[in-house]
Coordinates of C-alpha atoms in Angstrom, one line a residue:
X177 CA 154.2 95.3 -83.8
X178 CA 152.7 92.3 -82.9
X179 CA 155.1 88.7 -83.5
X180 CA 154.5 86.0 -84.2
X181 CA 155.1 82.8 -81.8
X182 CA 156.5 79.3 -82.7
X183 CA 157.4 77.4 -80.4
X184 CA 159.6 73.8 -80.7
X185 CA 160.1 71.2 -78.5
X186 CA 163.4 68.9 -78.9
X187 CA 165.5 67.1 -76.8
X188 CA 168.8 68.1 -79.0
X189 CA 169.3 71.3 -80.2
X190 CA 171.9 72.2 -82.6
X191 CA 173.0 75.9 -82.9
X192 CA 175.2 76.3 -86.2
X193 CA 174.7 73.8 -89.4
X194 CA 178.5 72.9 -90.8
X195 CA 181.0 69.9 -90.5
X196 CA 180.4 70.2 -86.1
X197 CA 176.9 70.7 -86.3
X198 CA 176.0 68.1 -89.1
X199 CA 178.2 65.8 -87.0
X200 CA 176.8 66.3 -83.6
X201 CA 172.6 65.8 -85.8
X202 CA 174.1 63.0 -86.8
X203 CA 175.4 61.1 -83.4
X204 CA 172.7 62.5 -81.4
X205 CA 169.5 61.6 -84.3
X206 CA 171.3 57.8 -84.5
X207 CA 171.0 58.0 -80.8
X208 CA 166.7 57.9 -81.3
X209 CA 166.8 61.5 -79.8
X210 CA 164.8 64.4 -81.8
X211 CA 167.2 66.8 -83.0
X212 CA 166.8 70.3 -84.9
X213 CA 169.6 72.2 -86.2
X214 CA 168.7 76.2 -86.4
X215 CA 170.8 78.3 -88.7
X216 CA 171.1 81.4 -89.9
X217 CA 171.0 80.1 -93.2
X218 CA 170.3 76.6 -95.4
X219 CA 171.4 73.5 -93.3
X220 CA 174.8 72.1 -95.0
X221 CA 174.9 74.9 -97.5
X222 CA 175.9 78.2 -95.8
X223 CA 178.7 79.0 -93.3
X224 CA 182.5 78.7 -93.2
X225 CA 182.6 74.5 -94.2
X226 CA 181.5 74.9 -96.9
X227 CA 184.1 77.5 -98.5
X228 CA 187.0 75.0 -96.4
X229 CA 189.6 73.6 -99.1
X230 CA 188.2 70.3 -97.5
X231 CA 191.9 69.8 -95.7
X232 CA 192.0 66.8 -92.4
X233 CA 194.6 66.1 -90.5
X234 CA 194.9 62.3 -89.2
X235 CA 198.1 59.4 -88.8
X236 CA 195.8 57.5 -91.6
X237 CA 198.8 54.6 -92.0
X238 CA 201.4 55.2 -89.6
X239 CA 203.9 52.4 -91.1
X240 CA 203.4 54.1 -95.1
X241 CA 204.1 58.0 -93.4
X242 CA 206.5 57.1 -90.3
X243 CA 204.1 58.6 -88.5
X244 CA 202.2 58.3 -84.6
X245 CA 199.2 59.5 -82.6
X246 CA 201.8 61.1 -79.9
X247 CA 203.5 62.4 -82.7
X248 CA 200.5 64.1 -84.1
X249 CA 199.7 64.9 -80.1
X250 CA 203.5 66.6 -80.0
X251 CA 203.5 68.9 -83.1
X252 CA 199.6 70.2 -82.0
X253 CA 201.2 71.3 -78.1
X254 CA 203.9 72.5 -79.8
X255 CA 202.1 74.6 -82.5
X256 CA 199.7 75.3 -79.5
X257 CA 202.1 76.9 -77.2
X258 CA 202.0 74.1 -75.3
X259 CA 199.3 76.0 -74.2
X260 CA 196.5 73.3 -75.0
X261 CA 194.5 71.3 -73.0
X262 CA 196.2 67.9 -73.5
X263 CA 193.1 65.5 -72.8
X264 CA 191.7 67.5 -76.0
X265 CA 194.6 67.3 -78.2
X266 CA 194.5 63.2 -77.4
X267 CA 191.2 63.1 -78.4
X268 CA 191.8 64.9 -81.8
X269 CA 194.6 62.6 -82.0
X270 CA 193.4 59.1 -81.3
X271 CA 190.0 59.5 -82.4
X272 CA 190.5 61.5 -85.5
X273 CA 191.2 57.8 -88.0
X274 CA 188.1 56.6 -86.4
X275 CA 185.8 60.0 -87.2
X276 CA 188.1 60.0 -91.7
X277 CA 186.1 56.7 -91.3
X278 CA 182.8 57.3 -90.2
X279 CA 182.8 60.6 -92.8
X280 CA 183.3 58.0 -96.0
X281 CA 180.5 55.9 -94.0
X282 CA 177.9 58.5 -94.8
X283 CA 179.1 59.1 -98.3
X284 CA 182.4 61.6 -98.6
X285 CA 185.3 60.7 -100.6
X286 CA 188.5 62.1 -100.4
X287 CA 191.5 62.5 -102.8
X288 CA 192.7 58.3 -103.3
X289 CA 196.5 57.7 -104.5
X290 CA 195.9 54.7 -107.0
X291 CA 194.2 52.1 -103.5
X292 CA 195.1 54.2 -100.7
X293 CA 194.5 57.9 -99.3
X294 CA 196.4 60.1 -101.3
X295 CA 198.2 62.0 -97.8
X296 CA 200.4 65.4 -97.8
X297 CA 202.8 67.5 -95.7
X298 CA 201.8 70.7 -93.9
X299 CA 203.8 73.5 -92.0
X300 CA 203.7 72.7 -89.0
X301 CA 203.6 68.6 -88.8
X302 CA 206.4 66.9 -88.8
X303 CA 204.9 64.3 -90.5
X304 CA 202.7 63.8 -94.2
X305 CA 199.5 63.2 -92.2
X306 CA 197.5 65.8 -94.4
X307 CA 193.9 64.2 -96.6
X308 CA 191.6 66.1 -99.0
X309 CA 187.6 65.9 -99.2
X310 CA 186.7 65.7 -102.8
X311 CA 183.0 66.0 -104.5
X312 CA 180.6 67.8 -105.7
X313 CA 181.2 70.7 -107.2
X314 CA 184.0 72.8 -109.3
X315 CA 184.1 75.9 -107.2
X316 CA 187.4 76.9 -105.6
X317 CA 184.6 78.6 -103.4
X318 CA 182.6 75.5 -102.4
X319 CA 184.8 72.9 -102.2
X320 CA 183.4 72.2 -98.8
X321 CA 179.6 71.0 -99.8
X322 CA 182.1 67.8 -100.3
X323 CA 181.6 67.8 -96.3
X324 CA 178.5 68.9 -95.5
X325 CA 175.8 68.0 -98.3
X326 CA 176.3 64.0 -97.4
X327 CA 175.8 64.7 -93.8
X328 CA 173.1 67.0 -93.8
X329 CA 171.1 64.8 -96.0
X330 CA 172.4 61.9 -93.4
X331 CA 170.5 63.7 -90.6
X332 CA 167.3 64.8 -92.3
X333 CA 167.2 60.7 -93.4
X334 CA 167.0 60.6 -89.2
X335 CA 164.8 62.4 -88.9
X336 CA 166.6 65.4 -88.2
X337 CA 164.3 69.2 -88.0
X338 CA 165.6 71.8 -89.9
X339 CA 164.6 75.6 -88.7
X340 CA 166.4 78.0 -91.6
X341 CA 167.3 81.3 -92.0
X342 CA 167.2 82.0 -88.2
X343 CA 168.9 84.4 -86.0
X344 CA 169.7 82.8 -82.2
X345 CA 169.5 86.2 -80.3
X346 CA 170.0 84.2 -76.3
X347 CA 170.4 81.7 -75.3
X348 CA 167.2 80.2 -72.2
X349 CA 168.6 79.9 -68.9
X350 CA 166.0 77.7 -65.7
X351 CA 167.4 77.7 -62.4
X352 CA 170.7 77.4 -63.7
X353 CA 170.5 75.7 -66.9
X354 CA 170.3 75.9 -70.8
X355 CA 166.9 74.8 -71.9
X356 CA 167.1 76.4 -74.7
X357 CA 167.4 79.3 -76.9
X358 CA 164.8 82.1 -78.4
X359 CA 165.3 83.5 -82.8
X360 CA 164.3 85.8 -84.6
X361 CA 163.6 84.4 -87.9
X362 CA 165.0 86.0 -91.1
X363 CA 162.5 85.7 -93.8
X364 CA 159.1 87.2 -91.8
X365 CA 158.3 89.3 -88.5
X366 CA 158.4 86.7 -86.1
X367 CA 160.3 85.2 -82.8
X368 CA 160.9 80.8 -82.7
X369 CA 161.1 79.7 -79.3
X370 CA 162.8 76.5 -79.1
X371 CA 162.5 74.0 -75.6
X372 CA 165.4 72.1 -75.5
X373 CA 166.7 69.0 -73.3
X374 CA 169.8 69.7 -74.6
X375 CA 171.7 73.0 -76.2
X376 CA 175.5 72.7 -78.4
X377 CA 176.7 75.1 -79.8
X378 CA 178.3 74.7 -83.2
X379 CA 178.1 78.3 -85.0
X380 CA 181.6 78.6 -86.2
X381 CA 184.1 81.8 -85.4
X382 CA 184.3 85.5 -85.6
X383 CA 185.8 86.4 -89.2
X384 CA 182.9 89.1 -89.8
X385 CA 184.3 91.2 -87.3
X386 CA 187.8 92.3 -89.6
X387 CA 187.8 94.3 -93.2
X388 CA 189.5 91.2 -94.7
X389 CA 188.5 87.5 -93.7
X390 CA 188.7 84.0 -95.2
X391 CA 185.2 83.4 -93.2
X392 CA 181.9 83.7 -95.0
X393 CA 180.3 87.2 -93.9
X394 CA 177.7 86.1 -91.2
X395 CA 180.0 84.1 -88.9
X396 CA 180.6 87.2 -87.3
X397 CA 180.8 86.1 -83.3
X398 CA 177.7 84.7 -82.4
X399 CA 179.1 81.8 -80.7
X400 CA 180.4 83.6 -78.3
X401 CA 178.3 86.0 -77.6
X402 CA 175.8 83.7 -76.9
X403 CA 177.2 81.3 -74.7
X404 CA 179.3 83.8 -72.3
X405 CA 175.7 86.0 -72.1
X406 CA 174.8 82.4 -70.6
X407 CA 177.2 82.3 -68.0
X408 CA 179.5 80.1 -70.3
X409 CA 183.5 81.1 -69.3
X410 CA 185.7 81.7 -72.4
X411 CA 188.6 81.1 -73.3
X412 CA 191.8 82.2 -75.8
X413 CA 190.5 84.7 -77.6
X414 CA 193.1 87.4 -78.1
X415 CA 195.0 83.9 -80.6
X416 CA 193.4 84.8 -83.5
X417 CA 194.7 82.4 -86.7
X418 CA 195.9 85.3 -89.7
X419 CA 195.8 82.8 -93.2
X420 CA 199.3 83.7 -94.6
X421 CA 198.8 82.9 -98.5
X422 CA 195.2 84.8 -99.8
X423 CA 194.7 86.0 -103.1
X424 CA 194.8 90.4 -103.1
X425 CA 193.0 90.1 -106.4
X426 CA 189.3 88.6 -106.5
X427 CA 187.3 86.9 -105.8
X428 CA 189.9 86.4 -103.0
X429 CA 190.9 82.6 -102.6
X430 CA 192.3 81.2 -99.2
X431 CA 195.7 78.6 -100.5
X432 CA 196.7 75.8 -99.1
X433 CA 199.9 76.2 -96.7
X434 CA 200.9 72.0 -97.9
X435 CA 203.1 73.4 -101.0
X436 CA 205.1 74.6 -98.9
X437 CA 206.1 71.4 -98.0
X438 CA 207.0 70.9 -101.7
X439 CA 209.0 73.8 -102.9
X440 CA 207.2 76.9 -102.3
X441 CA 208.1 80.0 -101.8
X442 CA 206.8 83.5 -100.4
X443 CA 209.1 86.3 -102.7
X444 CA 208.7 90.3 -101.6
X445 CA 209.0 93.0 -104.8
X446 CA 212.8 92.1 -104.7
X447 CA 212.5 88.9 -105.7
X448 CA 213.7 87.3 -102.3
X449 CA 212.9 84.5 -100.3
X450 CA 212.6 86.1 -96.9
X451 CA 211.5 83.8 -95.0
X452 CA 214.7 82.5 -93.0
X453 CA 215.1 85.9 -92.1
X454 CA 212.3 85.2 -89.9
X455 CA 212.3 81.6 -88.8
X456 CA 215.0 79.0 -89.0
X457 CA 212.1 76.5 -90.3
X458 CA 211.9 79.0 -93.6
X459 CA 208.2 78.5 -95.4
X460 CA 207.5 76.0 -93.8
X461 CA 207.5 77.9 -90.2
X462 CA 203.2 77.3 -89.4
X463 CA 201.2 80.1 -90.0
X464 CA 201.5 82.7 -87.1
X465 CA 204.9 83.7 -88.4
X466 CA 204.2 83.7 -92.4
X467 CA 201.2 85.7 -91.4
X468 CA 204.0 87.9 -89.3
X469 CA 206.0 87.5 -91.8
X470 CA 204.3 88.8 -95.0
X471 CA 202.3 91.8 -92.8
X472 CA 206.2 93.3 -92.5
X473 CA 207.3 92.9 -96.4
X474 CA 204.2 94.5 -96.6
X475 CA 204.2 97.5 -93.8
X476 CA 208.3 97.8 -94.6
X477 CA 207.5 98.6 -98.0
X478 CA 209.1 95.4 -100.2
X479 CA 205.4 94.2 -100.6
X480 CA 204.2 94.5 -104.3
X481 CA 201.9 97.1 -105.8
X482 CA 198.7 95.2 -104.9
X483 CA 199.5 95.6 -101.0
X484 CA 200.1 92.0 -101.0
X485 CA 203.9 89.6 -101.0
X486 CA 204.1 86.5 -103.9
X487 CA 203.7 83.2 -103.0
X488 CA 205.5 81.3 -105.8
X489 CA 204.9 77.3 -106.7
X490 CA 208.3 77.2 -109.4
X491 CA 210.1 75.0 -107.5
X492 CA 206.9 72.0 -107.1
X493 CA 206.9 69.6 -109.3
X494 CA 204.5 69.8 -112.4
X495 CA 203.0 66.4 -111.8
X496 CA 202.5 67.7 -107.9
X497 CA 200.9 70.8 -108.1
X498 CA 198.3 68.7 -110.8
X499 CA 197.8 65.7 -108.6
X500 CA 197.8 67.7 -105.3
X501 CA 196.7 71.0 -105.5
X502 CA 194.3 71.3 -109.0
X503 CA 192.4 74.4 -107.0
X504 CA 195.6 76.6 -107.1
X505 CA 196.6 75.7 -110.4
X506 CA 193.2 77.0 -111.4
X507 CA 193.6 80.1 -110.1
X508 CA 197.3 80.8 -111.3
X509 CA 196.2 80.2 -114.6
X510 CA 199.5 79.0 -116.1
X511 CA 201.9 81.3 -113.9
X512 CA 203.9 80.0 -111.3
X513 CA 203.3 83.4 -108.5
X514 CA 200.3 85.5 -107.2
X515 CA 199.4 87.7 -104.9
X516 CA 198.3 87.0 -101.1
X517 CA 198.7 88.8 -98.3
X518 CA 197.3 87.9 -94.4
X519 CA 193.2 87.4 -93.7
X520 CA 191.6 86.5 -91.0
X521 CA 191.1 82.9 -90.7
X522 CA 191.1 80.9 -87.4
X523 CA 189.8 82.0 -83.7
X524 CA 191.9 79.2 -81.8
X525 CA 189.9 80.4 -78.5
X526 CA 186.2 79.8 -77.4
X527 CA 183.8 79.1 -75.6
X528 CA 185.8 77.0 -73.0
X529 CA 185.1 72.7 -72.9
X530 CA 186.3 69.7 -71.3
X531 CA 186.9 66.4 -73.4
X532 CA 183.5 65.7 -73.1
X533 CA 182.3 69.1 -74.8
X534 CA 180.6 70.7 -72.1
X535 CA 180.6 74.2 -71.4
X536 CA 180.9 75.7 -67.8
X537 CA 176.8 75.7 -67.5
X538 CA 175.0 73.1 -67.2
X539 CA 173.0 72.1 -70.5
X540 CA 175.0 73.6 -73.2
X541 CA 177.8 71.9 -75.2
X542 CA 180.2 73.1 -77.9
X543 CA 182.2 71.9 -80.6
X544 CA 184.3 72.9 -83.7
X545 CA 185.5 76.7 -84.3
X546 CA 182.8 77.9 -81.3
X547 CA 184.9 75.9 -78.8
X548 CA 187.8 76.7 -76.9
X549 CA 191.1 74.7 -75.5
X550 CA 192.1 72.5 -78.4
X551 CA 194.4 74.4 -80.2
X552 CA 196.1 76.9 -77.5
X553 CA 198.0 79.6 -79.1
X554 CA 198.1 78.5 -82.5
X555 CA 196.4 75.6 -84.8
X556 CA 198.0 73.9 -87.2
X557 CA 196.9 73.7 -90.5
X558 CA 194.0 70.5 -91.0
X559 CA 193.4 70.0 -87.0
X560 CA 190.0 72.3 -87.4
X561 CA 188.2 70.2 -89.6
X562 CA 188.9 67.6 -88.0
X563 CA 188.4 68.7 -84.9
X564 CA 185.1 69.2 -86.5
X565 CA 184.0 66.1 -86.9
X566 CA 186.0 64.6 -83.7
X567 CA 183.8 66.9 -81.2
X568 CA 181.0 66.8 -83.2
X569 CA 180.3 63.5 -83.3
X570 CA 181.2 63.3 -79.5
X571 CA 179.5 66.4 -78.8
X572 CA 175.9 65.2 -80.2
X573 CA 176.6 61.7 -78.7
X574 CA 176.8 63.5 -75.2
X575 CA 174.6 66.1 -75.4
X576 CA 171.9 63.8 -76.4
X577 CA 173.2 60.8 -73.0
X578 CA 171.9 64.0 -70.7
X579 CA 168.6 65.4 -72.2
X580 CA 167.0 66.8 -69.2
X581 CA 163.7 68.2 -70.9
X582 CA 162.4 71.2 -69.5
X583 CA 158.4 72.3 -70.8
X584 CA 157.8 75.9 -69.4
X585 CA 155.4 77.6 -71.2
X586 CA 156.5 81.5 -72.1
X587 CA 154.7 83.4 -73.4
X588 CA 155.5 86.7 -76.2
X589 CA 156.1 89.2 -73.0
X590 CA 158.0 86.9 -71.2
X591 CA 160.5 86.8 -73.9
X592 CA 160.5 90.4 -74.3
X593 CA 161.0 91.2 -71.2
X594 CA 163.3 87.7 -70.9
X595 CA 165.5 89.5 -73.9
X596 CA 165.7 93.1 -72.7
X597 CA 167.2 92.1 -70.4
X598 CA 170.1 91.1 -72.5
X599 CA 169.7 93.9 -75.0
X600 CA 168.5 96.8 -72.8
X601 CA 166.0 97.9 -76.6
X602 CA 164.6 95.7 -77.6
X603 CA 161.6 96.2 -79.5
X604 CA 160.4 99.6 -79.5
X605 CA 156.8 100.0 -79.7
X606 CA 155.4 100.9 -83.1
X607 CA 158.6 99.2 -85.1
X608 CA 157.2 97.9 -88.1
X609 CA 156.1 94.0 -89.7
X610 CA 159.0 95.2 -92.9
X611 CA 161.5 93.4 -93.5
X612 CA 164.0 95.9 -95.3
X613 CA 165.9 98.1 -92.1
X614 CA 165.0 101.3 -92.3
X615 CA 168.6 103.5 -91.3
X616 CA 171.7 102.4 -92.5
X617 CA 173.3 99.9 -90.5
X618 CA 176.8 99.4 -92.1
X619 CA 178.7 102.7 -90.6
X620 CA 178.7 101.2 -87.5
X621 CA 179.3 97.3 -88.7
X622 CA 183.0 99.0 -91.0
X623 CA 183.4 100.5 -88.2
X624 CA 183.6 97.5 -85.9
X625 CA 185.3 96.0 -88.9
X626 CA 187.7 98.5 -89.0
X627 CA 188.9 99.0 -85.0
X628 CA 189.1 95.2 -84.4
X629 CA 191.5 95.2 -87.8
X630 CA 193.7 97.7 -86.5
X631 CA 193.9 97.3 -83.1
X632 CA 193.6 93.0 -82.9
X633 CA 195.3 92.3 -86.1
X634 CA 198.6 90.7 -87.2
X635 CA 200.2 92.8 -84.3
X636 CA 198.9 94.7 -81.2
X637 CA 199.8 96.8 -78.8
X638 CA 198.9 97.8 -75.7
X639 CA 198.0 102.1 -77.1
X640 CA 196.3 100.0 -79.6
X641 CA 194.1 97.9 -77.6
X642 CA 193.4 101.0 -75.8
X643 CA 192.1 102.6 -78.6
X644 CA 190.0 99.4 -79.1
X645 CA 188.3 99.8 -76.1
X646 CA 187.6 103.9 -76.5
X647 CA 186.0 102.8 -80.1
X648 CA 184.3 100.1 -79.0
X649 CA 182.2 101.9 -76.4
X650 CA 181.7 104.6 -78.7
X651 CA 179.9 102.5 -81.4
X652 CA 177.8 100.8 -78.6
X653 CA 176.8 104.0 -76.9
X654 CA 175.6 104.9 -80.8
X655 CA 174.3 102.0 -81.5
X656 CA 171.7 102.5 -78.2
X657 CA 170.4 105.5 -79.6
X658 CA 170.2 104.7 -83.9
X659 CA 166.7 104.7 -85.6
X660 CA 164.9 101.7 -85.0
X661 CA 162.0 101.7 -86.9
X662 CA 161.5 98.2 -89.0
X663 CA 161.7 94.8 -87.9
X664 CA 164.6 94.7 -90.1
X665 CA 165.8 97.4 -87.8
X666 CA 165.6 95.0 -84.5
X667 CA 167.4 92.0 -86.8
X668 CA 170.7 94.5 -87.4
X669 CA 170.2 95.5 -84.0
X670 CA 171.0 92.1 -82.4
X671 CA 173.9 91.1 -85.0
X672 CA 175.5 94.3 -83.6
X673 CA 175.3 93.6 -80.2
X674 CA 176.1 90.4 -80.2
X675 CA 179.3 91.3 -82.5
X676 CA 180.0 94.3 -79.9
X677 CA 179.9 91.4 -76.8
X678 CA 182.4 89.4 -78.8
X679 CA 185.1 91.9 -79.9
X680 CA 185.1 93.4 -76.7
X681 CA 185.9 89.9 -75.3
X682 CA 188.3 89.2 -77.9
X683 CA 190.0 92.5 -76.9
X684 CA 190.1 92.6 -73.4
X685 CA 191.3 88.8 -74.2
X686 CA 194.5 91.2 -75.9
X687 CA 194.7 93.1 -72.8
X688 CA 195.6 90.8 -70.2
X689 CA 198.0 88.8 -71.9
X690 CA 200.5 91.2 -72.6
X691 CA 203.5 88.9 -74.3
X692 CA 203.6 87.6 -77.9
X693 CA 202.7 83.9 -78.0
X694 CA 201.8 82.1 -81.4
X695 CA 199.3 84.2 -83.2
X696 CA 198.8 86.3 -80.9
X697 CA 201.6 89.0 -81.5
X698 CA 202.4 92.5 -78.7
X699 CA 205.1 94.1 -80.8
X700 CA 205.3 96.4 -77.7

């Protein structure tokens, strides 16, 4: 098969088009640089940002909330078991308010309390510092469009180019510096070569590696695989946050933990409010403790028939529920209780970055959930979207300043040889240009998800992690010999190769930390 080659040149290439990537794009384009955003779906309308609950942590009005930047720093460090990079935590807390103001300037609206922002509490935060974006949709599943759409429109107005429906399969590295990327077109059989002066990875986390996750399905570890494959260091990948309160019934909804600051409690099927057995903070414990408690209640047969526990909102005043949590009210449909269970939610680790968003390899910057170092062993609610805005903006500015343009000439054969080094079986001769896969790849993908959910889930053991290593090796061996006849097969082959690499990085990180800490819980 002869694949069409599209070649692009830009100053800054951004991989990922959620809040972090779009913040980077607006800043880099605003600095006068040519910017290209590459993503698997549509810019501003795909990825995890779209389905977030829009909660952001910020010291907005210190006098009104009796808060301080130092308090935000301390809470974040305590929540992360002091494994956080303190320089990153300082940047997050100090620049959060400026970034919220920047979002407002670009059309993002937030919940109001009369003339000021509505500020709420959340477990792990010792002061009320959670605000929430509102806006462009009535669906609880696409609330994040309130963040992504205004920034996508701004980036486009500033001249950023959108390269949509592209699966980035490798970064380009020349003389030890990242200088672009190679992608596969998801609409037709074709290669995209993007030469860039600097590259930013903002492609999110790895929820797609697990059976039950709050993430969109195609966020499946690409960021970590691409960075590691290029030579970038990764860190803290054993620390995976499992959200304690995801509805058991479909459509699955992620409930904010903020109502627990207003009186909500978890109950088992016997009606017992059990959180005090797991933490002195009770229902104000951090999410990792909540998730383990819920997991234990279910595993020890105190859960509901539906395989969950009960989130009970009856103690929260009705006017508070209506004003602060309209999405939860909608899901409750007049009730005050609903079944929930833990689900993979957020990767606390990722590609290691410094306070200037640089990875360990020149030419590569990173931001958002793709990055590691800020959260340490556990993330506090609201810090993720604030991180995306604060460090997305930083990455955009600094990558724009650090451009070193490369205009190497790459032929199709040279690209294919380059990819063969990374993927082994590349485009076997004779495959068709058909986008439809000729064989079912779901079998291997489901085995991988089952393996990760079973052995790298809420509770881990050395024995289980060893089994995971063996299972992933078996899947890899079978993938090497899996039938491979069409371009659609090639797309899925590359996706699974990156998933396997990311999964192995996570399992190795879990094995290297034999003690329990934060969101990494070793039962042994």
